[in-house]
Coordinates of C-alpha atoms and ligand atoms in Angstrom, one line a residue:
M1 CA -7.0 -27.0 29.0
S2 CA -6.9 -25.0 25.5
K3 CA -6.1 -26.8 21.9
F4 CA -3.4 -23.2 22.4
R5 CA -2.0 -25.0 26.3
R6 CA -1.9 -28.1 25.3
R7 CA 0.1 -27.1 22.3
A8 CA 2.8 -25.0 24.2
G9 CA 2.9 -27.3 26.5
R10 CA 4.4 -30.1 24.6
A11 CA 7.0 -27.5 22.7
G12 CA 8.2 -26.3 26.8
F13 CA 8.7 -30.5 26.9
I14 CA 10.5 -31.0 24.0
E15 CA 12.4 -28.3 24.9
L16 CA 13.5 -30.1 28.0
V17 CA 14.5 -32.6 26.7
L18 CA 16.0 -32.0 23.1
P19 CA 19.2 -29.6 23.7
R20 CA 18.7 -26.1 22.0
A21 CA 19.9 -24.7 18.8
C22 CA 20.6 -22.7 16.8
A23 CA 17.6 -22.0 14.5
G24 CA 19.5 -20.1 11.6
C25 CA 22.3 -22.4 11.5
G26 CA 21.5 -25.4 13.4
V27 CA 24.6 -25.0 15.7
P28 CA 24.8 -26.2 19.0
G29 CA 22.7 -23.6 22.4
Q30 CA 21.5 -19.9 22.3
L31 CA 17.8 -20.9 20.2
L32 CA 19.9 -17.3 17.5
C33 CA 23.4 -17.2 18.1
R34 CA 25.8 -14.1 18.3
Q35 CA 26.6 -14.2 14.2
C36 CA 23.2 -15.0 12.5
R37 CA 21.8 -12.7 14.8
T38 CA 24.7 -10.1 13.0
L39 CA 23.2 -11.2 9.9
L40 CA 19.7 -10.3 10.2
A41 CA 20.4 -7.5 12.0
Q42 CA 21.7 -5.9 9.0
P43 CA 19.7 -2.6 6.6
P44 CA 17.2 -3.3 4.8
R45 CA 17.9 -2.7 1.4
R46 CA 16.1 -1.4 -1.7
I47 CA 15.3 -4.6 -4.3
A48 CA 13.3 -4.4 -7.8
P49 CA 10.9 -7.6 -8.6
K50 CA 10.7 -8.4 -11.1
A51 CA 6.5 -7.6 -11.3
D52 CA 5.5 -3.8 -11.2
V53 CA 5.2 -3.1 -7.6
L54 CA 3.9 0.4 -7.2
A55 CA 5.8 1.0 -4.5
P56 CA 9.4 0.7 -2.9
V57 CA 10.0 -2.8 -2.0
Y58 CA 13.1 -3.5 0.9
A59 CA 14.7 -7.0 2.4
C60 CA 15.9 -7.8 5.4
G61 CA 18.1 -10.1 3.9
G62 CA 18.8 -12.2 0.6
Y63 CA 17.0 -16.2 0.8
G64 CA 19.7 -17.6 1.8
G65 CA 21.3 -18.8 4.9
P66 CA 19.8 -17.1 8.6
H67 CA 17.3 -15.5 7.0
R68 CA 15.3 -18.7 4.6
E69 CA 16.5 -20.7 9.2
V70 CA 14.2 -18.8 10.7
I71 CA 11.1 -18.3 7.9
L72 CA 11.4 -21.6 7.1
E73 CA 11.3 -21.9 11.7
M74 CA 8.9 -20.0 11.6
K75 CA 6.2 -21.2 9.1
E76 CA 7.1 -24.6 8.3
R77 CA 8.1 -25.5 11.6
N78 CA 5.5 -23.3 13.5
N79 CA 7.9 -22.7 16.0
R80 CA 6.1 -20.0 18.3
A81 CA 9.8 -18.6 20.4
I82 CA 11.8 -18.2 17.2
R83 CA 8.4 -14.9 16.3
P84 CA 9.7 -12.2 19.1
Y85 CA 13.4 -12.7 17.1
I86 CA 11.7 -11.7 13.6
A87 CA 9.5 -9.8 15.0
A88 CA 12.7 -7.3 16.4
V89 CA 14.4 -7.8 12.8
L90 CA 11.3 -6.6 11.6
R91 CA 11.5 -3.8 13.8
A92 CA 14.5 -2.5 13.8
A93 CA 13.8 -2.6 9.5
V94 CA 10.9 -0.9 9.6
E95 CA 12.7 1.9 12.4
T96 CA 15.5 2.2 9.8
L97 CA 13.3 3.0 6.7
Q98 CA 11.8 5.7 9.1
A99 CA 14.6 6.9 10.7
R100 CA 16.5 7.6 6.9
G101 CA 12.9 9.2 6.0
E102 CA 11.6 6.6 3.3
F103 CA 8.3 6.3 5.7
S104 CA 7.2 8.6 8.2
H105 CA 5.7 7.6 11.6
R106 CA 2.8 7.5 11.9
L107 CA 2.1 3.4 9.8
T108 CA 0.2 -0.1 10.2
L109 CA 0.9 -1.8 9.5
V110 CA -0.7 -4.1 7.2
P111 CA 0.1 -8.6 6.4
A112 CA 0.3 -9.5 2.4
P113 CA -2.2 -11.4 1.7
T114 CA -1.7 -15.8 2.7
R115 CA -4.5 -18.1 2.0
T116 CA -6.4 -19.6 4.1
H117 CA -6.2 -22.6 4.9
S118 CA -2.4 -23.5 4.9
A119 CA -2.9 -20.4 7.2
R120 CA -5.5 -22.5 9.5
L121 CA -3.3 -25.9 8.3
R122 CA -0.3 -23.3 11.0
G123 CA -2.8 -22.8 13.8
G124 CA -2.7 -19.1 12.2
D125 CA -1.5 -16.6 9.0
P126 CA 2.3 -16.6 10.8
I127 CA 2.9 -13.0 8.9
T128 CA -0.3 -11.4 11.7
Q129 CA 0.9 -12.1 14.5
L130 CA 4.3 -11.6 13.6
C131 CA 3.7 -7.2 11.9
T132 CA 1.5 -8.2 15.9
A133 CA 4.5 -8.4 17.3
S134 CA 6.7 -5.9 15.7
G135 CA 4.7 -3.5 17.8
F136 CA 3.2 -2.0 15.1
P137 CA -0.1 -0.7 14.3
T138 CA -0.9 -4.0 12.4
R139 CA -4.4 -4.3 10.1
Q140 CA -5.1 -7.0 8.4
A141 CA -6.5 -5.5 5.4
V142 CA -5.9 -7.5 2.5
R143 CA -7.2 -12.0 1.5
L144 CA -6.4 -13.9 -1.5
A145 CA -10.2 -15.0 -3.2
S146 CA -10.6 -18.5 -2.3
S147 CA -12.0 -18.9 -6.1
M148 CA -8.0 -18.3 -6.6
P149 CA -5.7 -20.9 -7.9
D150 CA -2.5 -22.0 -6.6
Q151 CA 0.0 -20.1 -7.2
S152 CA 2.5 -24.3 -6.8
G153 CA 3.8 -24.8 -10.9
L154 CA 3.0 -21.5 -12.4
N155 CA 5.7 -19.1 -14.4
R156 CA 6.4 -16.2 -13.8
D157 CA 3.9 -13.8 -16.0
D158 CA 1.4 -17.1 -15.5
R159 CA 1.6 -15.8 -11.8
L160 CA 1.5 -12.4 -12.2
H161 CA -1.7 -13.0 -14.8
N162 CA -3.0 -15.4 -11.3
V163 CA -2.7 -13.6 -8.0
R164 CA -3.6 -10.1 -10.3
G165 CA -7.8 -9.3 -9.6
N166 CA -7.6 -11.6 -6.5
V167 CA -6.3 -9.1 -3.7
Q168 CA -9.3 -8.2 -2.0
L169 CA -10.2 -5.3 0.3
V170 CA -11.6 -6.8 3.3
R171 CA -11.4 -4.1 5.7
S172 CA -10.9 -0.6 5.0
V173 CA -7.3 0.7 6.0
P174 CA -7.0 3.7 8.3
R175 CA -7.5 7.0 7.5
G176 CA -4.8 9.5 8.0
A177 CA -2.3 6.5 8.7
E178 CA 1.0 5.1 5.7
V179 CA 0.8 2.3 4.7
V180 CA 3.3 -1.0 4.7
V181 CA 2.9 -4.0 3.7
V182 CA 5.0 -7.2 4.9
D183 CA 6.0 -9.8 4.0
D184 CA 8.7 -12.8 4.4
V185 CA 9.9 -13.4 1.2
I186 CA 9.2 -12.4 -1.7
T187 CA 10.0 -13.8 -5.0
T188 CA 8.2 -12.2 -8.7
G189 CA 6.6 -9.5 -5.9
A190 CA 3.3 -10.6 -8.1
T191 CA 1.1 -10.7 -4.9
L192 CA 2.8 -7.3 -3.3
A193 CA 1.8 -5.9 -6.7
A194 CA -1.3 -7.7 -6.2
T195 CA -1.8 -5.7 -2.8
V196 CA -0.2 -1.9 -3.9
D197 CA -2.6 -2.0 -6.3
T198 CA -6.4 -3.1 -3.9
L199 CA -5.0 -1.0 -1.1
T200 CA -3.9 2.3 -3.6
Y201 CA -7.4 1.4 -5.4
A202 CA -8.9 2.1 -1.7
G203 CA -7.1 5.2 -0.8
A204 CA -4.2 3.6 1.6
D205 CA -1.3 5.9 1.2
V206 CA 1.3 2.7 0.3
A207 CA 4.3 3.8 1.6
G208 CA 6.6 0.6 0.4
C209 CA 6.7 -3.4 1.4
V210 CA 9.3 -4.7 3.8
V211 CA 10.0 -8.7 3.1
L212 CA 12.2 -10.4 4.9
A213 CA 14.2 -11.8 2.2
A214 CA 14.6 -12.2 -1.4
A215 CA 14.9 -15.6 -3.4
Ligands
ZN1 ZN1 23.5 -19.1 14.2

């Protein structure tokens, strides 16, 4: 039996013995209660990041309540069952922005880069998995330089300086397609700023960035 199947089997067992609770608020019952679904379904709004991101940034919500909980559930607790729900939130946000004319209908999602070693520990990069699950074409085009120092403990200016120049293009971006950068949480926007710079420099037409939550 593969490692993956063993893990999935264990998750299934835990689900059988433990009562289900909402991943957004903890209320017993469904995996995501009706109230949390409604809160997660609010349309994306444009935000003004502290960093100079040279493309519009849209957030699906603030970093609190169900937005924060489902992100933690997906990333820190590696809950695979919640992924389709978050992918649906991302899909709805992108479709809303397409309907508003902010994005075209020929777009490719590019997951914002995460540290490879932390992604490997979690069994893959959750943002890439999320983009793929949303149903839009997805291209893992950028990564963080392995030599980049850790961001935690750095102030805003140091973070900006730290990440700038450390986002590397690893795959070309499709010609003629618009690119939308996706990340889970935006704090200063330093990673998005550096990612947009790298993609634009590589000739990509970056239409904007979508984040699940703005801290
Ligand atoms: Zn709930």
